[in-house]
Short mmCIF file of C-alpha atoms in Angstrom, two decimals:
data_model
loop_
_atom_site.label_atom_id
_atom_site.label_comp_id
_atom_site.label_asym_id
_atom_site.label_seq_id
_atom_site.Cartn_x
_atom_site.Cartn_y
_atom_site.Cartn_z
CA MET A 881 1.99 24.23 23.16
CA GLU A 882 4.42 22.78 25.70
CA ASN A 883 7.01 22.48 22.94
CA MET A 884 6.54 26.16 22.14
CA LYS A 885 6.89 27.09 25.80
CA LYS A 886 10.10 25.10 25.93
CA LEU A 887 11.33 26.70 22.72
CA PHE A 888 10.79 30.19 24.11
CA GLY A 889 12.12 29.29 27.56
CA ASP A 890 15.44 31.06 27.02
CA VAL A 891 13.77 34.20 25.68
CA LEU A 892 11.29 34.32 28.54
CA ASP A 893 14.18 33.90 30.99
CA ILE A 894 15.87 37.09 29.79
CA ASP A 895 15.65 40.00 32.23
CA ASP A 896 12.54 42.12 31.87
CA VAL A 897 10.92 40.12 29.03
CA LYS A 898 7.19 40.24 29.73
CA GLY A 899 5.67 37.96 27.16
CA VAL A 900 5.66 36.36 23.75
CA MET A 901 2.95 36.13 21.09
CA ILE A 902 3.01 34.57 17.63
CA PHE A 903 0.48 35.50 14.98
CA SER A 904 -0.02 33.76 11.67
CA PHE A 905 0.13 35.88 8.53
CA LYS A 906 -3.68 35.95 8.65
CA GLY A 907 -3.68 37.39 12.14
CA GLU A 908 -4.60 34.21 14.02
CA LEU A 909 -3.00 33.91 17.43
CA ILE A 910 -0.76 30.82 17.32
CA PHE A 911 0.91 31.09 20.69
CA LYS A 912 0.95 33.38 23.71
CA GLU A 913 2.78 33.33 27.00
CA PHE A 914 2.82 36.25 29.43
CA LEU A 915 4.96 36.57 32.51
CA THR A 916 3.11 39.64 33.79
CA PRO A 917 -0.64 40.25 33.88
CA ILE A 918 -2.12 42.04 30.90
CA SER A 919 -5.23 44.15 30.95
CA GLU A 920 -6.82 42.55 27.91
CA GLU A 921 -6.64 39.05 26.44
CA PRO A 922 -5.18 39.14 22.93
CA GLU A 923 -7.99 36.86 21.68
CA SER A 924 -10.44 39.69 22.29
CA ARG A 925 -8.85 41.77 19.54
CA GLU A 926 -8.96 41.47 15.80
CA TRP A 927 -5.31 41.42 14.76
CA GLY A 928 -5.59 40.53 11.10
CA PRO A 929 -6.81 43.28 8.85
CA LEU A 930 -4.96 46.24 10.26
CA PHE A 931 -2.06 45.29 12.45
CA ILE A 932 -0.73 42.22 10.64
CA ASP A 933 -1.30 43.82 7.26
CA SER A 934 0.67 46.86 8.36
CA LEU A 935 3.68 44.60 8.99
CA ARG A 936 3.82 43.38 5.41
CA GLY A 937 7.39 43.56 4.10
CA ILE A 938 8.91 43.99 7.54
CA ARG A 939 11.57 41.48 8.59
CA GLU A 940 12.28 42.94 12.00
CA ALA A 941 10.98 45.88 14.01
CA ASP A 942 11.99 47.29 17.35
CA ILE A 943 9.58 49.76 18.94
CA VAL A 944 10.33 51.81 22.02
CA TYR A 945 7.42 53.12 24.09
CA GLU A 946 7.37 55.34 27.13
CA SER A 947 7.47 52.38 29.51
CA GLY A 948 8.08 49.30 27.41
CA ARG A 949 9.55 47.92 24.26
CA LEU A 950 8.28 45.59 21.56
CA TYR A 951 10.34 43.42 19.25
CA ILE A 952 8.67 42.03 16.12
CA ARG A 953 10.27 39.40 13.93
CA LYS A 954 8.94 37.78 10.79
CA THR A 955 9.20 33.98 10.87
CA GLY A 956 8.12 31.19 8.57
CA LEU A 957 4.96 30.82 10.67
CA GLY A 958 4.00 34.46 10.89
CA TYR A 959 5.06 37.28 13.19
CA LEU A 960 6.74 36.81 16.53
CA LEU A 961 6.09 39.59 19.06
CA ILE A 962 8.18 39.89 22.19
CA LEU A 963 6.94 42.27 24.86
CA MET A 964 9.69 43.75 26.97
CA GLY A 965 10.38 46.31 29.64
CA LEU A 966 12.87 49.09 29.09
CA PHE A 967 15.70 47.16 30.72
CA THR A 968 15.71 44.07 28.53
CA PRO A 969 19.16 43.36 27.04
CA VAL A 970 17.85 43.57 23.49
CA ALA A 971 20.98 42.22 21.79
CA MET A 972 20.79 39.09 23.89
CA MET A 973 17.11 38.70 23.13
CA ARG A 974 17.71 39.18 19.40
CA LEU A 975 20.51 36.62 19.42
CA ASN A 976 18.24 34.12 21.19
CA CYS A 977 15.62 34.68 18.51
CA ASP A 978 18.20 34.08 15.78
CA ILE A 979 19.03 30.78 17.42
CA LEU A 980 15.50 29.57 18.07
CA LEU A 981 13.82 30.66 14.83
CA PRO A 982 15.05 27.71 12.76
CA SER A 983 13.61 25.34 15.40
CA LEU A 984 10.36 27.30 15.45
CA GLU A 985 9.98 26.98 11.70
CA LYS A 986 10.85 23.30 11.89
CA SER A 987 8.28 22.74 14.62
CA GLY A 988 5.76 24.70 12.60
CA ALA A 989 6.06 22.23 9.78
CA SER A 990 5.52 19.30 12.11
CA LYS A 991 2.24 17.66 12.93
CA GLY A 992 2.36 19.12 16.42
CA LEU A 993 1.53 22.62 15.26
CA ALA A 994 -0.62 21.77 12.30
CA HIS A 995 -3.84 22.27 14.23
CA PHE A 996 -2.99 25.93 14.75
CA PHE A 997 -3.33 26.54 11.05
CA LYS A 998 -6.68 24.95 10.56
CA LYS A 999 -9.20 27.41 9.23
CA LYS A 1000 -11.89 28.45 11.65
CA LYS A 1001 -15.27 27.09 10.68
CA MET B 501 48.51 25.54 28.15
CA VAL B 502 48.43 21.74 28.34
CA LYS B 503 46.66 20.26 25.33
CA ASN B 504 44.33 17.28 25.28
CA VAL B 505 45.08 14.29 23.07
CA LEU B 506 42.30 11.76 22.56
CA VAL B 507 43.47 8.18 22.01
CA VAL B 508 40.85 5.84 20.51
CA ASP B 509 41.32 2.08 20.45
CA ASP B 510 39.19 -0.95 21.35
CA ASP B 511 42.22 -2.67 22.88
CA ARG B 512 41.87 -1.81 26.56
CA GLU B 513 45.36 -2.99 27.43
CA LEU B 514 46.88 -0.80 24.76
CA LEU B 515 44.85 2.19 25.98
CA LEU B 516 46.06 1.60 29.53
CA SER B 517 49.70 1.26 28.55
CA LEU B 518 49.50 4.33 26.28
CA SER B 519 47.90 6.39 29.05
CA GLU B 520 50.61 5.37 31.48
CA GLY B 521 53.45 5.64 28.97
CA LEU B 522 52.43 9.10 27.80
CA GLU B 523 52.10 10.45 31.33
CA ARG B 524 55.72 11.56 31.26
CA TYR B 525 54.77 14.10 28.57
CA GLY B 526 52.13 15.57 30.86
CA GLU B 527 53.66 19.04 30.72
CA THR B 528 52.93 19.19 26.99
CA PHE B 529 49.73 17.20 26.64
CA SER B 530 47.36 15.08 28.66
CA VAL B 531 45.67 11.93 27.38
CA LEU B 532 41.96 11.14 27.20
CA VAL B 533 40.86 7.70 26.01
CA ALA B 534 37.87 6.23 24.16
CA GLY B 535 37.07 2.57 23.43
CA ASP B 536 35.55 3.13 19.98
CA GLY B 537 34.54 5.82 17.51
CA GLN B 538 31.16 6.48 19.09
CA VAL B 539 32.67 7.14 22.51
CA ALA B 540 35.26 9.36 20.82
CA VAL B 541 32.51 11.42 19.16
CA GLU B 542 30.99 12.06 22.59
CA LYS B 543 34.37 13.00 24.07
CA LEU B 544 34.98 15.42 21.21
CA LYS B 545 31.71 17.17 22.06
CA GLY B 546 32.50 17.64 25.72
CA ASN B 547 36.22 18.40 25.70
CA SER B 548 38.66 20.71 24.03
CA ILE B 549 40.73 18.23 22.02
CA SER B 550 43.87 19.26 20.14
CA LEU B 551 44.72 15.95 18.47
CA VAL B 552 43.21 12.49 17.97
CA VAL B 553 45.13 9.22 17.73
CA THR B 554 42.87 6.44 16.46
CA ASP B 555 42.92 2.78 15.58
CA LEU B 556 41.17 1.84 12.33
CA LYS B 557 39.44 -1.45 13.11
CA MET B 558 37.00 -0.95 15.97
CA PRO B 559 33.44 -2.05 16.74
CA ASN B 560 30.43 0.33 16.52
CA MET B 561 32.21 3.10 14.66
CA ASP B 562 35.56 2.38 13.05
CA GLY B 563 38.54 4.68 12.58
CA PHE B 564 37.65 5.64 9.00
CA ALA B 565 34.18 6.77 10.07
CA LEU B 566 35.69 8.68 12.98
CA LEU B 567 38.25 10.28 10.67
CA ALA B 568 35.48 11.38 8.31
CA HIS B 569 33.49 12.80 11.25
CA ILE B 570 36.48 14.77 12.52
CA ILE B 571 37.35 16.16 9.09
CA GLU B 572 33.74 17.29 8.67
CA GLN B 573 33.02 18.57 12.17
CA TYR B 574 36.43 19.44 13.59
CA PRO B 575 38.70 20.28 10.67
CA GLU B 576 41.09 21.99 13.05
CA ILE B 577 41.88 18.71 14.86
CA PRO B 578 44.68 16.63 13.30
CA VAL B 579 44.32 12.84 13.33
CA ILE B 580 47.08 10.25 13.60
CA VAL B 581 46.09 6.72 12.61
CA ILE B 582 47.54 3.64 14.31
CA THR B 583 46.81 0.17 12.96
CA ALA B 584 47.90 -3.43 13.28
CA TYR B 585 46.60 -4.36 9.84
CA SER B 586 48.62 -2.03 7.72
CA THR B 587 48.57 -2.30 3.95
CA PRO B 588 49.67 0.34 1.43
CA ARG B 589 46.04 0.69 0.36
CA MET B 590 44.89 1.28 3.93
CA GLU B 591 47.58 3.91 4.46
CA LYS B 592 46.59 5.60 1.21
CA LEU B 593 42.93 5.62 2.27
CA ALA B 594 43.75 7.03 5.70
CA ARG B 595 45.93 9.81 4.28
CA GLU B 596 43.39 10.64 1.58
CA GLY B 597 40.78 10.71 4.33
CA GLY B 598 42.72 13.46 6.07
CA ALA B 599 45.03 11.68 8.52
CA VAL B 600 48.22 13.65 9.15
CA GLY B 601 50.15 10.62 10.43
CA TYR B 602 50.08 6.86 10.02
CA ILE B 603 51.81 4.51 12.46
CA GLU B 604 51.92 0.73 12.27
CA LYS B 605 51.51 -1.40 15.37
CA PRO B 606 53.56 -2.39 17.25
CA PHE B 607 55.26 0.93 17.89
CA MET B 608 57.38 2.51 20.60
CA ILE B 609 55.46 4.88 22.86
CA ASP B 610 58.23 7.46 22.51
CA SER B 611 57.93 7.51 18.74
CA LEU B 612 54.16 8.12 19.03
CA ALA B 613 54.86 10.87 21.58
CA ARG B 614 57.34 12.52 19.17
CA LYS B 615 54.78 12.38 16.37
CA ILE B 616 52.13 13.88 18.67
CA MET B 617 54.41 16.73 19.75
CA THR B 618 55.55 17.47 16.19
CA THR B 619 51.92 17.63 15.08
CA LEU B 620 50.84 19.78 18.03
CA ARG B 621 53.66 22.20 17.31
CA LYS B 622 52.07 22.90 13.93
CA GLU B 623 49.21 24.62 15.76
CA THR B 624 51.59 27.45 16.48
CA GLU B 625 53.98 27.15 13.53
CA GLY B 626 52.98 30.58 12.26
CA GLY B 627 53.65 32.12 15.66
CA THR B 628 51.62 33.21 18.66
CA LEU B 629 50.43 36.62 19.81
CA HIS B 630 49.45 37.54 23.34
CA GLY B 631 47.05 40.13 24.70
CA VAL B 632 45.87 41.42 21.35
CA SER B 633 42.50 42.43 19.97
CA SER B 634 41.77 40.11 17.09
CA GLY B 635 40.15 42.65 14.72
CA ILE B 636 43.18 44.34 13.17
CA PHE B 637 45.15 41.12 13.04
CA LEU B 638 42.36 39.33 11.17
CA GLN B 639 42.00 42.18 8.69
CA LEU B 640 45.69 41.74 7.95
CA ILE B 641 45.08 38.07 7.21
CA GLU B 642 42.39 39.11 4.78
CA MET B 643 44.60 41.71 3.11
CA GLU B 644 47.51 39.29 2.86
CA GLU B 645 45.17 36.59 1.50
CA LYS B 646 46.57 34.08 3.98
CA THR B 647 45.47 30.47 4.27
CA CYS B 648 45.60 29.49 7.91
CA THR B 649 43.82 28.18 10.97
CA ILE B 650 43.71 30.67 13.84
CA ARG B 651 43.14 29.47 17.38
CA LEU B 652 42.13 32.12 19.89
CA VAL B 653 41.75 32.10 23.65
CA ASP B 654 39.84 34.91 25.37
CA LYS B 655 42.00 36.01 28.27
CA SER B 656 39.13 37.11 30.47
CA SER B 657 36.82 34.09 30.11
CA GLY B 658 39.25 31.37 28.98
CA LYS B 659 36.90 30.58 26.08
CA GLN B 660 38.52 29.09 22.99
CA GLY B 661 37.66 29.66 19.35
CA VAL B 662 38.93 28.69 15.92
CA LEU B 663 38.80 30.63 12.65
CA PHE B 664 39.45 29.09 9.24
CA PHE B 665 40.87 31.25 6.47
CA ARG B 666 41.58 30.32 2.85
CA ASN B 667 43.22 32.92 0.64
CA GLY B 668 42.17 35.59 3.11
CA GLU B 669 38.50 34.55 3.12
CA LEU B 670 36.89 33.61 6.39
CA LEU B 671 35.44 30.15 5.73
CA ASP B 672 34.10 29.23 9.15
CA ALA B 673 34.37 29.85 12.87
CA LYS B 674 33.86 27.67 15.93
CA CYS B 675 33.48 28.59 19.56
CA ASP B 676 31.98 26.36 22.24
CA ASN B 677 28.77 25.06 20.71
CA LEU B 678 28.52 27.89 18.22
CA GLN B 679 29.56 27.61 14.60
CA GLY B 680 29.61 29.93 11.62
CA GLU B 681 28.65 33.60 11.91
CA PHE B 682 27.48 33.36 15.51
CA ALA B 683 30.79 31.86 16.58
CA ALA B 684 32.60 34.63 14.69
CA TYR B 685 30.55 37.33 16.47
CA GLU B 686 31.47 35.80 19.79
CA ILE B 687 35.17 35.52 18.95
CA PHE B 688 35.40 39.03 17.50
CA SER B 689 33.90 40.50 20.65
CA TRP B 690 36.90 39.41 22.73
CA ASP B 691 39.11 42.31 23.78
CA GLU B 692 42.27 40.54 24.75
CA THR B 693 43.17 37.25 23.14
CA GLU B 694 46.00 34.81 22.78
CA ILE B 695 46.30 33.88 19.12
CA SER B 696 48.07 30.86 17.61
CA ILE B 697 48.58 30.61 13.89
CA GLN B 698 48.75 27.39 11.89
CA ASN B 699 49.86 27.87 8.30
CA SER B 700 47.28 25.53 6.81
CA CYS B 701 43.52 25.14 6.74
CA GLY B 702 41.86 21.72 6.80
CA LEU B 703 38.48 23.16 5.84
CA LYS B 704 37.56 23.44 2.19
CA LYS B 705 33.89 24.36 2.25
CA LYS B 706 32.90 27.96 2.93
CA LYS B 707 30.30 28.10 5.67
CA ILE B 708 30.26 31.86 6.31
CA ASN B 709 28.92 33.90 3.44
CA ARG B 710 29.43 37.44 4.75
CA ASP B 711 32.73 39.18 4.36
CA LEU B 712 35.06 39.73 7.27
CA GLN B 713 34.44 43.48 7.50
CA ALA B 714 30.69 42.99 7.76
CA ILE B 715 31.09 40.37 10.45
CA LEU B 716 33.53 42.51 12.42
CA LEU B 717 31.10 45.45 12.26
CA GLU B 718 28.17 43.31 13.31
CA ALA B 719 30.19 41.81 16.16
CA MET B 720 31.01 45.31 17.41
CA ARG B 721 27.37 46.30 17.15
CA LEU B 722 26.25 43.25 19.13
CA LYS B 723 28.90 43.92 21.71
CA ASP B 724 27.83 47.55 22.07
CA GLU B 725 24.22 46.51 22.38
CA ALA B 726 25.01 43.87 24.97
CA ALA B 727 27.04 46.40 26.99
CA GLN B 728 24.28 48.99 26.78
CA GLY B 729 21.69 46.40 27.74
CA GLN B 730 23.74 45.45 30.75
CA GLU B 731 24.19 49.11 31.70
CA SER B 732 20.46 49.63 31.48
CA VAL B 733 19.83 46.55 33.62
CA ASN B 734 22.34 47.76 36.18
CA GLU B 735 20.89 51.25 36.22
CA GLY B 736 17.42 49.79 36.61
CA ARG B 737 18.55 47.66 39.51
CA GLU B 738 20.24 50.58 41.22
CA GLU B 739 17.09 52.61 40.90
CA ASP B 740 15.03 49.76 42.32
CA GLU B 741 17.38 49.40 45.25
CA ALA B 742 17.16 53.07 46.05
CA GLU B 743 13.38 52.78 45.84
CA GLU B 744 13.28 55.88 43.78
CA VAL B 745 10.24 56.33 41.67
CA THR B 746 11.18 58.34 38.65
CA GLU B 747 8.85 59.09 35.83
CA ILE B 748 10.07 58.52 32.33
CA GLU B 749 10.50 61.89 30.80
CA GLU B 750 8.60 62.76 27.71
CA LEU B 751 10.79 62.39 24.68
CA GLU B 752 11.96 65.55 23.05
CA ILE B 753 12.96 64.30 19.66
CA PRO B 754 14.42 66.88 17.35
CA VAL B 755 12.40 66.67 14.17
CA ASP B 756 14.44 68.60 11.67
CA GLU B 757 17.30 67.06 9.78
CA ASN B 758 20.04 69.35 11.05
CA ALA B 759 18.97 68.97 14.66
CA ILE B 760 19.05 65.16 14.38
CA ARG B 761 22.45 65.16 12.70
CA ASP B 762 23.76 67.58 15.32
CA LYS B 763 22.47 65.33 18.06
CA PHE B 764 24.33 62.33 16.61
CA LYS B 765 27.53 64.32 16.18
CA LYS B 766 27.29 65.71 19.69
CA GLU B 767 26.68 62.29 21.27
CA ILE B 768 28.97 60.15 19.17
CA GLY B 769 31.09 62.47 17.11
CA ARG B 770 30.18 60.87 13.82
CA ASN B 771 27.32 60.28 11.44
CA LEU B 772 26.41 56.74 12.57
CA GLY B 773 25.40 55.53 9.12
CA VAL B 774 22.55 58.03 8.67
CA GLU B 775 21.72 58.36 4.98
CA ASP B 776 18.67 60.61 4.80
CA ILE B 777 16.13 62.33 7.01
CA TYR B 778 12.70 63.29 5.72
CA GLU B 779 8.99 63.39 6.49
CA ASP B 780 6.86 60.65 4.96
CA GLY B 781 3.15 60.22 5.69
CA SER B 782 3.08 56.72 4.15
CA TRP B 783 4.42 55.41 7.48
CA ASP B 784 1.65 57.01 9.55
CA GLY B 785 -0.55 53.88 9.34
CA LEU B 786 2.17 51.63 10.69
CA ILE B 787 2.88 54.09 13.51
CA ALA B 788 -0.84 54.13 14.37
CA GLN B 789 -0.90 50.31 14.56
CA MET B 790 2.23 50.22 16.69
CA SER B 791 0.64 52.75 19.01
CA ARG B 792 -2.39 50.46 19.42
CA ILE B 793 -0.09 47.65 20.52
CA GLY B 794 1.52 49.99 23.03
CA THR B 795 -1.91 50.61 24.48
CA PHE B 796 -2.61 46.87 24.53
CA PHE B 797 0.30 46.12 26.81
CA ALA B 798 0.11 49.39 28.71
CA ALA B 799 3.50 50.61 27.52
CA GLY B 800 2.44 54.18 26.96
CA ARG B 801 3.02 56.30 23.91
CA ILE B 802 5.29 55.27 21.10
CA LYS B 803 8.65 57.05 21.06
CA ILE B 804 10.63 55.51 18.24
CA SER B 805 10.56 52.52 15.86
CA TYR B 806 13.37 50.78 14.04
CA ILE B 807 12.24 48.96 10.91
CA ASP B 808 14.19 46.41 8.86
CA ARG B 809 12.50 45.55 5.54
CA GLU B 810 15.41 43.56 4.11
CA GLU B 811 16.24 46.49 1.87
CA SER B 812 19.53 48.28 1.36
CA LYS B 813 18.40 50.73 4.07
CA ASP B 814 16.72 50.38 7.43
CA PHE B 815 14.30 53.01 8.72
CA ILE B 816 13.93 54.81 12.02
CA LEU B 817 10.50 56.30 12.49
CA LEU B 818 9.75 59.20 14.79
CA PRO B 819 6.03 59.80 15.36
CA GLY B 820 4.66 63.27 14.82
CA LYS B 821 2.02 65.05 12.82
CA THR B 822 3.71 63.41 9.85
CA THR B 823 6.16 60.58 10.53
CA THR B 824 9.81 61.62 10.40
CA VAL B 825 11.92 58.94 8.71
CA ILE B 826 15.66 58.48 9.18
CA SER B 827 17.06 56.04 6.64
CA VAL B 828 20.21 54.34 7.85
CA ASN B 829 22.76 51.79 6.73
CA PRO B 830 21.65 48.37 8.07
CA ARG B 831 25.10 47.97 9.62
CA CYS B 832 24.71 51.06 11.78
CA PRO B 833 24.77 50.60 15.58
CA LYS B 834 20.97 50.55 15.80
CA ASP B 835 20.65 50.30 19.56
CA ARG B 836 23.04 53.18 20.05
CA ILE B 837 20.95 55.30 17.68
CA ILE B 838 17.73 54.31 19.43
CA GLN B 839 19.30 55.15 22.76
CA ILE B 840 20.45 58.57 21.57
CA LEU B 841 17.11 59.44 20.02
CA SER B 842 14.97 58.18 22.85
CA GLY B 843 17.03 60.08 25.38
#
């Protein structure tokens, strides 16, 4: 988990980025890090059947809300979600993702992250 | 600009005398030294080197290994070999390995200096241009199918970059620690550059697989996005400083095709890569899920989504009774479009 935090350090340092989550393709939460409080823990939700399935086929999505923005990127591990405010320099954030994704996929194949993919008993 | 020449030899006395002897050419180049190939590799990482002079027989990493490393990693840097154990076979090997010069020890410092200056001059043999935007010039290289190495310096930041062209094709780019497409995006975003042209290209392998036009377009898009992002940050800061609390206005997205096209034309004066605009209920499920996420992190209602499905088109989704879909060319300035549509 520390490795992941380190990996996303540059993204989390970008102005107005509020948090990062990674979900496996089955909807399991692999990683989360929030810089601002959230009203609900992501573990309390079921992400698999509806949300993750709805992303099938999507490589990248950028969603603008009334008071925030969400960037979704497909990776070798699953889907990366970056929660942002409206003032995040999105191009910079996207470029950082381009740079870190190969490392993320590499780390995903390593022993360090293997436990995240174990099936729940 | 004074160029850096890296001299690599395990003979400390020779290094010292070369450093001192070459000082008189300080207006043209300055000398950095390394005691073996491994140290040289480190110096290459941390410095902007224009030329390497290296001995062949050295401990740890010899001159041949260093030559191979430079040809692979820094094909724009010429290498002159100096050796005390010269044989025709060794010279052949060094030249086949990519060395542009071969000098036997002992040698006169002035003759080495002349060789260095002749080689450095090749960096600009095709001429230099000052204060230009690289885009049009590079498109000319493509049209003329030139083979060359282009060195660029960004006038505002002092950053340096190198582009490798063979028969008009962009093979690779380097800038700071970036290489390939990312380096090209950085270089192509520079507004005012100093350009030096070398009429040869040491690189043979193509490392960039997109064509020049696509990379230029993408670089412009990234630059626009970065500028808009910065503007937004600045605006946000100004608002914070003024302690003004302003509510985000509800989006008034025009939902018919003509209104959207008119909006683009009015804001930008062109079509922005829009291909089609239509209503499509098959996206409603995705919009509903995205809306749930908005609720999860208290971001309010969804205004607009940009979707890339690795197809020949990307999709902009506008929520409504039925989702309005704008299909666009993936090379369109997506952040500009999002900005226009979200008000």
